[in-house]
Short mmCIF file of C-alpha atoms and ligand atoms in Angstrom, two decimals:
data_model
loop_
_atom_site.label_atom_id
_atom_site.label_comp_id
_atom_site.label_asym_id
_atom_site.label_seq_id
_atom_site.Cartn_x
_atom_site.Cartn_y
_atom_site.Cartn_z
CA MET Y 12 -0.03 -0.02 0.01
CA THR Y 13 1.24 3.36 -0.84
CA PRO Y 14 0.63 5.80 2.03
CA ALA Y 15 -1.66 8.86 1.88
CA PRO Y 16 0.27 11.99 1.18
CA PRO Y 17 0.14 14.71 3.80
CA SER Y 18 -3.04 16.69 3.03
CA GLY Y 19 -1.04 19.86 2.62
CA GLU Y 20 0.78 18.42 -0.35
CA LEU Y 21 -2.32 18.31 -2.42
CA ALA Y 22 -2.72 21.27 -4.71
CA LYS Y 23 -5.73 23.73 -3.89
CA GLN Y 24 -6.42 24.09 -7.76
CA VAL Y 25 -5.79 21.72 -10.63
CA ASP Y 26 -6.64 21.86 -14.27
CA VAL Y 27 -7.79 18.12 -14.40
CA LEU Y 28 -9.01 15.96 -11.38
CA ILE Y 29 -9.14 12.18 -12.10
CA VAL Y 30 -10.85 10.04 -9.36
CA GLY Y 31 -9.91 6.31 -9.44
CA ALA Y 32 -6.70 4.73 -10.59
CA GLY Y 33 -7.89 1.70 -12.37
CA PHE Y 34 -7.40 1.19 -16.08
CA MET Y 35 -9.74 4.08 -16.98
CA GLY Y 36 -8.11 6.55 -14.73
CA ARG Y 37 -4.55 5.53 -15.67
CA TRP Y 38 -5.16 5.64 -19.37
CA LEU Y 39 -6.80 9.03 -19.10
CA ALA Y 40 -3.76 10.14 -17.02
CA TYR Y 41 -1.46 8.72 -19.64
CA PHE Y 42 -3.06 10.54 -22.53
CA LEU Y 43 -3.23 13.84 -20.55
CA ARG Y 44 0.37 13.63 -19.45
CA GLY Y 45 2.07 17.09 -19.80
CA ARG Y 46 -0.91 18.89 -18.37
CA ASP Y 47 -1.73 19.71 -14.72
CA VAL Y 48 -3.38 16.45 -13.66
CA GLN Y 49 -4.05 15.12 -10.24
CA VAL Y 50 -5.10 11.52 -9.87
CA VAL Y 51 -6.85 10.50 -6.46
CA GLU Y 52 -7.22 6.82 -5.46
CA ARG Y 53 -8.82 5.78 -2.18
CA ASP Y 54 -6.83 2.62 -2.22
CA GLY Y 55 -2.97 2.21 -2.01
CA PHE Y 56 -2.86 1.03 -5.60
CA GLY Y 57 -6.25 0.47 -7.13
CA TYR Y 58 -9.03 -1.78 -5.83
CA GLY Y 59 -11.97 -2.62 -7.84
CA ALA Y 60 -11.72 -4.49 -11.11
CA SER Y 61 -8.38 -3.53 -12.88
CA SER Y 62 -5.98 -5.19 -10.27
CA ARG Y 63 -8.11 -8.23 -10.01
CA ASN Y 64 -9.19 -9.12 -13.43
CA ALA Y 65 -8.31 -12.04 -15.63
CA GLY Y 66 -6.08 -10.07 -18.13
CA PHE Y 67 -7.91 -11.14 -21.31
CA LEU Y 68 -6.82 -8.78 -24.30
CA THR Y 69 -10.03 -9.66 -26.18
CA CYS Y 70 -12.35 -8.14 -28.76
CA GLY Y 71 -15.11 -10.68 -27.95
CA GLN Y 72 -16.19 -14.21 -28.26
CA ILE Y 73 -19.00 -15.59 -30.52
CA SER Y 74 -21.37 -17.16 -28.04
CA GLU Y 75 -21.48 -14.01 -25.70
CA MET Y 76 -22.04 -11.77 -28.86
CA LEU Y 77 -24.79 -14.00 -30.11
CA ALA Y 78 -26.61 -13.47 -26.82
CA ASP Y 79 -26.00 -9.76 -26.92
CA VAL Y 80 -27.40 -9.58 -30.51
CA GLU Y 81 -30.69 -10.66 -28.92
CA THR Y 82 -30.63 -8.06 -26.07
CA ALA Y 83 -28.69 -5.06 -27.49
CA GLY Y 84 -29.15 -5.62 -31.38
CA PHE Y 85 -26.76 -6.43 -34.11
CA ASP Y 86 -25.43 -2.88 -34.70
CA ARG Y 87 -24.35 -2.38 -31.09
CA VAL Y 88 -22.53 -5.68 -30.96
CA ILE Y 89 -20.76 -4.98 -34.19
CA GLY Y 90 -19.93 -1.47 -32.93
CA THR Y 91 -18.61 -2.67 -29.70
CA PHE Y 92 -16.55 -5.38 -31.30
CA LEU Y 93 -14.89 -2.55 -33.47
CA GLU Y 94 -14.46 -0.38 -30.49
CA ARG Y 95 -12.72 -3.18 -28.59
CA ARG Y 96 -10.34 -3.75 -31.46
CA GLN Y 97 -9.63 -0.07 -31.68
CA GLY Y 98 -8.86 -0.05 -27.93
CA LEU Y 99 -6.58 -3.12 -28.18
CA ALA Y 100 -4.76 -1.44 -31.10
CA ILE Y 101 -4.10 1.51 -29.03
CA ALA Y 102 -2.72 -0.41 -26.08
CA ARG Y 103 -0.42 -2.27 -28.41
CA ARG Y 104 0.69 0.86 -30.24
CA GLU Y 105 1.43 2.84 -27.04
CA PHE Y 106 3.23 -0.02 -25.36
CA PRO Y 107 4.66 -2.17 -28.13
CA ASP Y 108 7.13 -4.02 -25.62
CA LEU Y 109 4.22 -4.95 -23.38
CA GLU Y 110 4.58 -8.56 -22.38
CA VAL Y 111 1.54 -10.29 -24.14
CA ASP Y 112 0.85 -14.05 -24.35
CA PRO Y 113 -0.16 -14.19 -28.05
CA CYS Y 114 -2.32 -17.36 -27.39
CA GLY Y 115 -5.57 -16.45 -29.27
CA SER Y 116 -8.93 -17.48 -27.57
CA VAL Y 117 -11.21 -20.50 -28.04
CA ASP Y 118 -14.92 -20.31 -27.65
CA TYR Y 119 -16.04 -23.96 -26.76
CA ASP Y 120 -19.81 -23.50 -26.98
CA ASP Y 121 -21.37 -25.66 -29.85
CA VAL Y 122 -20.77 -24.19 -33.31
CA THR Y 123 -24.04 -23.24 -34.85
CA ASP Y 124 -25.21 -21.70 -38.17
CA ALA Y 125 -26.04 -18.44 -36.30
CA GLY Y 126 -22.54 -18.43 -34.78
CA ARG Y 127 -20.88 -19.12 -38.33
CA ASP Y 128 -22.95 -16.40 -39.86
CA LEU Y 129 -21.93 -13.93 -36.89
CA MET Y 130 -18.19 -14.90 -37.46
CA GLY Y 131 -18.40 -13.95 -41.11
CA GLN Y 132 -20.06 -10.69 -40.28
CA LEU Y 133 -17.53 -9.73 -37.71
CA ASN Y 134 -14.59 -10.67 -40.14
CA ALA Y 135 -16.22 -8.54 -42.79
CA ALA Y 136 -16.50 -5.60 -40.40
CA ALA Y 137 -12.89 -5.96 -39.25
CA ASP Y 138 -11.66 -6.58 -42.74
CA GLU Y 139 -9.65 -9.47 -41.28
CA ARG Y 140 -10.10 -13.10 -40.52
CA VAL Y 141 -10.36 -12.50 -36.74
CA TYR Y 142 -12.46 -15.59 -36.18
CA THR Y 143 -11.92 -19.00 -37.82
CA LEU Y 144 -13.22 -22.56 -36.93
CA ARG Y 145 -10.35 -24.89 -35.74
CA PRO Y 146 -10.11 -28.06 -33.76
CA ALA Y 147 -9.26 -27.44 -30.06
CA THR Y 148 -9.16 -29.76 -27.07
CA LEU Y 149 -11.01 -29.27 -23.86
CA GLY Y 150 -10.82 -31.78 -21.01
CA GLY Y 151 -9.31 -34.50 -23.12
CA ARG Y 152 -11.94 -34.29 -25.96
CA GLU Y 153 -11.17 -32.55 -29.29
CA ARG Y 154 -13.83 -30.64 -30.96
CA GLU Y 155 -14.40 -27.99 -33.71
CA ALA Y 156 -14.52 -24.44 -32.07
CA TYR Y 157 -14.58 -20.82 -32.80
CA PHE Y 158 -11.04 -19.48 -32.58
CA ASN Y 159 -10.05 -15.76 -32.29
CA THR Y 160 -6.50 -15.33 -33.44
CA PRO Y 161 -5.52 -11.74 -32.36
CA ASP Y 162 -6.68 -12.22 -28.71
CA GLY Y 163 -4.09 -12.73 -25.90
CA GLY Y 164 -3.24 -12.46 -22.28
CA VAL Y 165 -1.61 -9.73 -20.24
CA HIS Y 166 -0.67 -9.15 -16.60
CA PRO Y 167 -3.15 -6.60 -15.60
CA VAL Y 168 -1.13 -5.15 -12.55
CA LYS Y 169 2.05 -4.79 -14.70
CA LEU Y 170 0.03 -2.80 -17.43
CA MET Y 171 -1.38 -0.54 -14.59
CA GLN Y 172 2.24 -0.02 -13.37
CA ARG Y 173 3.38 0.80 -16.93
CA LEU Y 174 0.63 3.25 -17.30
CA GLN Y 175 1.60 5.22 -14.25
CA GLN Y 176 5.23 5.27 -15.10
CA ALA Y 177 4.45 6.59 -18.46
CA ALA Y 178 2.01 9.20 -17.41
CA GLU Y 179 4.98 11.65 -16.89
CA GLY Y 180 4.33 14.68 -14.79
CA VAL Y 181 0.80 13.41 -13.56
CA ARG Y 182 0.56 13.48 -9.88
CA PHE Y 183 -0.94 10.29 -8.26
CA ALA Y 184 -2.13 10.53 -4.68
CA PHE Y 185 -3.09 7.17 -3.05
CA GLY Y 186 -5.17 6.81 0.15
CA VAL Y 187 -7.33 9.84 -0.99
CA LYS Y 188 -11.12 9.34 -1.12
CA ALA Y 189 -13.29 11.68 -3.02
CA ASN Y 190 -16.38 12.35 -0.98
CA SER Y 191 -17.95 14.93 -3.29
CA VAL Y 192 -17.01 16.22 -6.59
CA ALA Y 193 -19.25 18.79 -8.52
CA ARG Y 194 -19.27 22.25 -10.24
CA GLY Y 195 -15.49 22.65 -9.97
CA GLU Y 196 -14.99 21.83 -6.24
CA ALA Y 197 -14.00 18.57 -4.84
CA GLU Y 198 -13.98 17.49 -1.20
CA LEU Y 199 -11.32 14.95 -0.61
CA GLU Y 200 -10.62 12.84 2.52
CA VAL Y 201 -6.93 12.31 3.50
CA ALA Y 202 -6.14 10.41 6.59
CA GLY Y 203 -9.15 11.68 8.32
CA THR Y 204 -8.75 15.24 7.17
CA THR Y 205 -10.93 17.01 4.71
CA VAL Y 206 -9.25 18.80 1.82
CA ARG Y 207 -10.83 21.06 -0.79
CA MET Y 208 -9.58 21.20 -4.39
CA ARG Y 209 -10.89 23.35 -7.25
CA TYR Y 210 -10.72 22.00 -10.76
CA ASN Y 211 -11.39 22.96 -14.25
CA ARG Y 212 -12.45 19.33 -15.45
CA ALA Y 213 -12.90 16.29 -13.29
CA PHE Y 214 -13.39 12.61 -14.51
CA LEU Y 215 -14.85 10.13 -12.11
CA CYS Y 216 -13.34 6.88 -13.15
CA THR Y 217 -14.79 4.94 -10.17
CA ASN Y 218 -16.56 2.08 -12.07
CA ALA Y 219 -18.74 -0.06 -9.70
CA PHE Y 220 -18.56 2.58 -6.99
CA ALA Y 221 -19.76 5.42 -9.25
CA THR Y 222 -23.34 5.62 -7.61
CA GLU Y 223 -21.58 6.39 -4.15
CA LEU Y 224 -20.85 9.90 -5.63
CA PHE Y 225 -23.63 10.23 -8.07
CA SER Y 226 -26.76 7.95 -7.92
CA SER Y 227 -27.74 9.14 -11.39
CA SER Y 228 -24.77 7.58 -12.92
CA GLU Y 229 -26.63 4.28 -13.12
CA VAL Y 230 -23.77 1.86 -12.88
CA VAL Y 231 -24.80 -1.58 -11.34
CA PRO Y 232 -22.00 -3.50 -9.60
CA GLY Y 233 -21.20 -7.08 -10.61
CA ARG Y 234 -18.84 -9.03 -8.43
CA GLY Y 235 -16.65 -11.46 -10.45
CA GLN Y 236 -14.48 -14.27 -8.89
CA VAL Y 237 -11.49 -16.06 -9.96
CA ILE Y 238 -9.48 -19.16 -8.75
CA VAL Y 239 -6.02 -19.93 -9.77
CA THR Y 240 -4.82 -23.68 -9.44
CA SER Y 241 -1.39 -25.16 -8.49
CA PRO Y 242 0.75 -25.96 -11.55
CA VAL Y 243 -1.07 -28.51 -13.62
CA GLU Y 244 -0.64 -30.93 -16.57
CA THR Y 245 -3.33 -30.94 -19.16
CA ALA Y 246 -3.93 -31.54 -22.91
CA THR Y 247 -6.39 -28.60 -23.04
CA THR Y 248 -5.50 -26.08 -25.79
CA ARG Y 249 -3.14 -23.41 -24.29
CA ALA Y 250 -5.44 -20.46 -25.42
CA LEU Y 251 -7.87 -18.12 -23.55
CA GLY Y 252 -10.90 -20.32 -23.24
CA TYR Y 253 -14.69 -19.56 -22.86
CA ILE Y 254 -17.32 -22.13 -21.76
CA ASN Y 255 -20.90 -21.96 -20.70
CA HIS Y 256 -21.87 -19.24 -23.09
CA GLY Y 257 -18.80 -17.09 -22.05
CA TYR Y 258 -20.03 -16.78 -18.38
CA ASP Y 259 -17.03 -18.89 -17.41
CA TYR Y 260 -13.57 -18.19 -18.88
CA PHE Y 261 -9.99 -19.40 -18.31
CA ARG Y 262 -6.27 -19.06 -19.31
CA PHE Y 263 -3.04 -20.58 -18.51
CA VAL Y 264 -0.59 -18.42 -16.43
CA ASP Y 265 2.88 -19.89 -15.38
CA GLY Y 266 1.60 -23.49 -15.86
CA ARG Y 267 -1.42 -22.84 -13.73
CA LEU Y 268 -5.19 -22.62 -14.66
CA LEU Y 269 -6.83 -19.27 -13.90
CA ILE Y 270 -10.64 -19.61 -14.16
CA GLY Y 271 -13.43 -17.20 -13.43
CA GLY Y 272 -17.07 -16.70 -13.80
CA GLY Y 273 -20.14 -18.19 -12.13
CA ARG Y 274 -21.93 -15.00 -12.17
CA ASN Y 275 -24.95 -16.20 -13.93
CA ARG Y 276 -25.11 -19.27 -11.59
CA PHE Y 277 -25.29 -17.14 -8.29
CA PRO Y 278 -27.13 -14.05 -9.29
CA GLY Y 279 -27.67 -13.33 -5.39
CA GLU Y 280 -23.90 -13.27 -4.87
CA THR Y 281 -23.23 -10.99 -7.84
CA GLY Y 282 -25.00 -7.58 -7.38
CA THR Y 283 -22.60 -6.16 -4.90
CA SER Y 284 -19.62 -4.08 -4.72
CA GLU Y 285 -18.37 -6.20 -1.68
CA LEU Y 286 -14.96 -7.52 -2.62
CA ARG Y 287 -15.08 -10.69 -0.35
CA PRO Y 288 -15.01 -13.95 -2.33
CA THR Y 289 -17.63 -16.56 -1.63
CA VAL Y 290 -17.45 -20.40 -1.12
CA HIS Y 291 -20.40 -21.07 -3.53
CA VAL Y 292 -18.70 -19.48 -6.54
CA ARG Y 293 -15.32 -21.14 -5.58
CA GLU Y 294 -16.91 -24.54 -5.73
CA TRP Y 295 -18.51 -23.93 -9.08
CA LEU Y 296 -15.20 -22.74 -10.45
CA GLU Y 297 -13.39 -25.70 -8.96
CA GLN Y 298 -15.96 -28.02 -10.84
CA GLN Y 299 -15.40 -26.11 -14.16
CA ALA Y 300 -11.70 -26.18 -13.64
CA ALA Y 301 -11.86 -29.99 -13.26
CA ALA Y 302 -13.83 -30.20 -16.48
CA VAL Y 303 -11.49 -27.87 -18.39
CA LEU Y 304 -8.43 -29.88 -17.22
CA GLY Y 305 -9.85 -33.28 -17.50
CA HIS Y 306 -8.77 -34.27 -14.00
CA SER Y 307 -8.76 -33.13 -10.34
CA ASP Y 308 -5.06 -33.72 -9.72
CA TRP Y 309 -4.36 -29.99 -8.47
CA LYS Y 310 -5.46 -27.67 -5.71
CA THR Y 311 -6.87 -24.19 -5.59
CA GLU Y 312 -3.94 -21.85 -4.62
CA TYR Y 313 -5.68 -18.34 -4.98
CA HIS Y 314 -9.35 -17.08 -4.88
CA TRP Y 315 -10.27 -13.42 -5.15
CA ALA Y 316 -13.09 -11.24 -6.21
CA GLY Y 317 -13.22 -7.97 -8.23
CA VAL Y 318 -16.21 -5.77 -8.99
CA MET Y 319 -17.20 -4.87 -12.53
CA GLY Y 320 -19.78 -1.95 -13.28
CA PHE Y 321 -22.44 -2.22 -15.82
CA PRO Y 322 -24.13 0.96 -17.07
CA GLY Y 323 -27.82 0.57 -16.95
CA GLY Y 324 -27.23 -2.87 -15.42
CA GLY Y 325 -26.82 -4.87 -18.73
CA HIS Y 326 -23.86 -6.05 -20.59
CA LEU Y 327 -24.19 -3.35 -23.25
CA GLY Y 328 -26.73 -1.46 -21.38
CA GLY Y 329 -25.69 2.13 -21.79
CA SER Y 330 -22.88 4.49 -22.19
CA PRO Y 331 -20.08 4.63 -19.82
CA ARG Y 332 -19.89 8.45 -20.17
CA ARG Y 333 -22.28 10.60 -18.24
CA LYS Y 334 -22.05 14.24 -17.81
CA ILE Y 335 -22.87 15.55 -14.44
CA ASP Y 336 -22.21 19.27 -14.88
CA ALA Y 337 -20.25 21.42 -17.36
CA GLN Y 338 -17.01 20.51 -15.53
CA THR Y 339 -17.70 17.08 -14.23
CA GLU Y 340 -18.16 13.74 -15.95
CA VAL Y 341 -18.53 10.08 -14.94
CA VAL Y 342 -16.61 7.60 -16.98
CA ALA Y 343 -17.43 4.09 -15.48
CA GLY Y 344 -19.02 0.88 -16.24
CA PHE Y 345 -17.03 -1.02 -18.85
CA GLY Y 346 -18.61 -4.42 -17.66
CA GLY Y 347 -16.03 -7.26 -18.52
CA MET Y 348 -14.53 -5.32 -21.41
CA GLY Y 349 -12.45 -2.59 -19.55
CA VAL Y 350 -9.01 -3.80 -20.64
CA ALA Y 351 -9.96 -3.26 -24.28
CA LEU Y 352 -12.24 -0.23 -24.05
CA THR Y 353 -10.62 2.06 -21.68
CA PRO Y 354 -7.54 3.02 -23.84
CA LEU Y 355 -10.21 4.15 -26.49
CA TYR Y 356 -12.37 6.14 -24.25
CA ALA Y 357 -9.21 7.87 -22.71
CA GLN Y 358 -7.81 8.72 -26.10
CA ARG Y 359 -11.21 10.05 -27.07
CA ILE Y 360 -11.68 12.26 -24.03
CA ALA Y 361 -7.98 13.69 -24.46
CA ALA Y 362 -8.74 14.57 -28.01
CA GLU Y 363 -11.87 16.45 -27.12
CA MET Y 364 -9.85 18.52 -24.52
C1 FAD R 10 -12.83 -10.94 -11.91
C2 FAD R 10 -12.90 -9.90 -13.03
C3 FAD R 10 -12.17 -10.23 -14.36
C4 FAD R 10 -12.16 -9.51 -15.42
N1 FAD R 10 -11.57 -9.94 -16.53
C5 FAD R 10 -11.44 -9.00 -17.65
C6 FAD R 10 -10.69 -9.32 -18.71
O1 FAD R 10 -9.94 -10.47 -18.67
N2 FAD R 10 -10.55 -8.55 -19.70
C7 FAD R 10 -11.22 -7.24 -19.73
O2 FAD R 10 -11.20 -6.57 -20.60
N3 FAD R 10 -11.95 -6.85 -18.58
C8 FAD R 10 -11.99 -7.73 -17.52
N4 FAD R 10 -12.63 -7.43 -16.53
C9 FAD R 10 -13.36 -5.93 -16.43
C10 FAD R 10 -12.18 -5.00 -16.21
O3 FAD R 10 -11.38 -5.38 -15.14
C11 FAD R 10 -12.92 -3.65 -16.03
O4 FAD R 10 -13.75 -3.46 -16.93
C12 FAD R 10 -11.75 -2.58 -15.72
O5 FAD R 10 -10.90 -3.09 -14.95
C13 FAD R 10 -12.55 -1.20 -15.26
O6 FAD R 10 -11.57 -0.29 -14.99
P1 FAD R 10 -11.99 0.92 -14.31
O7 FAD R 10 -10.69 1.85 -14.17
O8 FAD R 10 -13.23 1.56 -14.85
O9 FAD R 10 -12.56 0.60 -12.80
P2 FAD R 10 -11.74 -0.08 -11.49
O10 FAD R 10 -10.55 -0.77 -11.82
O11 FAD R 10 -12.74 -0.68 -10.66
O12 FAD R 10 -11.20 1.28 -10.75
C14 FAD R 10 -12.05 2.22 -10.00
C15 FAD R 10 -11.19 2.64 -8.96
O13 FAD R 10 -11.91 3.87 -8.41
C16 FAD R 10 -11.51 3.86 -7.00
N5 FAD R 10 -12.44 4.64 -6.37
C17 FAD R 10 -13.82 4.27 -6.14
N6 FAD R 10 -14.53 5.38 -5.44
C18 FAD R 10 -13.52 6.28 -5.14
C19 FAD R 10 -13.57 7.49 -4.38
N7 FAD R 10 -14.72 7.94 -3.88
N8 FAD R 10 -12.43 8.17 -4.26
C20 FAD R 10 -11.31 7.57 -4.69
N9 FAD R 10 -11.08 6.52 -5.36
C21 FAD R 10 -12.32 5.86 -5.56
C22 FAD R 10 -11.48 2.34 -6.66
O14 FAD R 10 -10.78 2.29 -5.51
C23 FAD R 10 -10.80 1.82 -7.88
O15 FAD R 10 -9.47 1.55 -7.77
C24 FAD R 10 -12.71 -8.22 -15.33
C25 FAD R 10 -13.35 -7.73 -14.16
C26 FAD R 10 -13.32 -8.73 -13.01
C27 FAD R 10 -14.00 -8.15 -11.64
#
């Protein structure tokens, strides 16, 4: 944990105030480097979704997008897919030496005519063969599956650290909680003391916690949980993997299986910004891990939770950007797509300023 700065060290007036040092806050700080920017984060590093996520650099998988077509419509799905691709391209362009596992991703749901059709439409929209059908092995059984070639894996905390280092001149203050931010004035809590700061523009990158400052931000929390096994042998294809319509997802990290999900199985344990993991979801993930690996010769070494934010409550339920007043904006609620989308939103906001 980075200790809170003495309250006297915080400037009384800044050009840009960013609240929250997850991916959104850090990408924005990075694109606004060189300006008078202050980031405040209530945790010692960042404690929401970014530091606790699965590290998928993904523009989407077919089964999830098929479901999204039903709820959000075809144009929205294609638009989000293209935005995710743009965001990933920005991340790779800005950090070409970022360590990425170029493993691709496999969606193990049954291949259907509707899936093939969507695959074709997405490839046409991207003007690239992003999706193909390939044999892949899951739990000892080979099958034909949707394969996404450009997808890969990244260490999320390393990316967060890189962003902060590269945001030259931006001031980061950890252990500083924003209690109110509106109309050019913020009230910040630093080690029990209240500090006032004036700003020209403020961006609240507080994700699942956005309604704590503005109930009108309409971001609904969704707790996600992940387990990591002990080092494990398996014939399962070494790519990012999606099962159960994309609700459960896995990847291999340092010879271990990282698997997350279970949100649809336990809705009562999901709609909270509480960061404590639960036994039911852990048990579900352990069952899925055994199915993915084809055996149970391993143990769970880590289990954690993180909290996503969904604007309007749904997967593609609304816009992550919401103006509060002429100087203040909420930028929160990237659901399970924040690694891909936050670079694009940050670049757009910086271009508007
Ligand atoms: C388990 C899990 C797995 C995921 N896997 C993936 C994945 O593989 N790929 C992908 O693209 N996305 C994934 N996601 C989603 C992704 O992590 C998020 O979309 C993204 O991290 C959101 O970034 P953010 O900066 O908006 O929010 P956050 O990272 O949640 O940051 C918000 C920050 O605001 C701070 N904050 C809140 N209130 C205040 C306040 N009042 N004052 C000061 N600071 C405050 C919090 O402490 C927090 O650090 C996953 C999410 C979870 C939970």
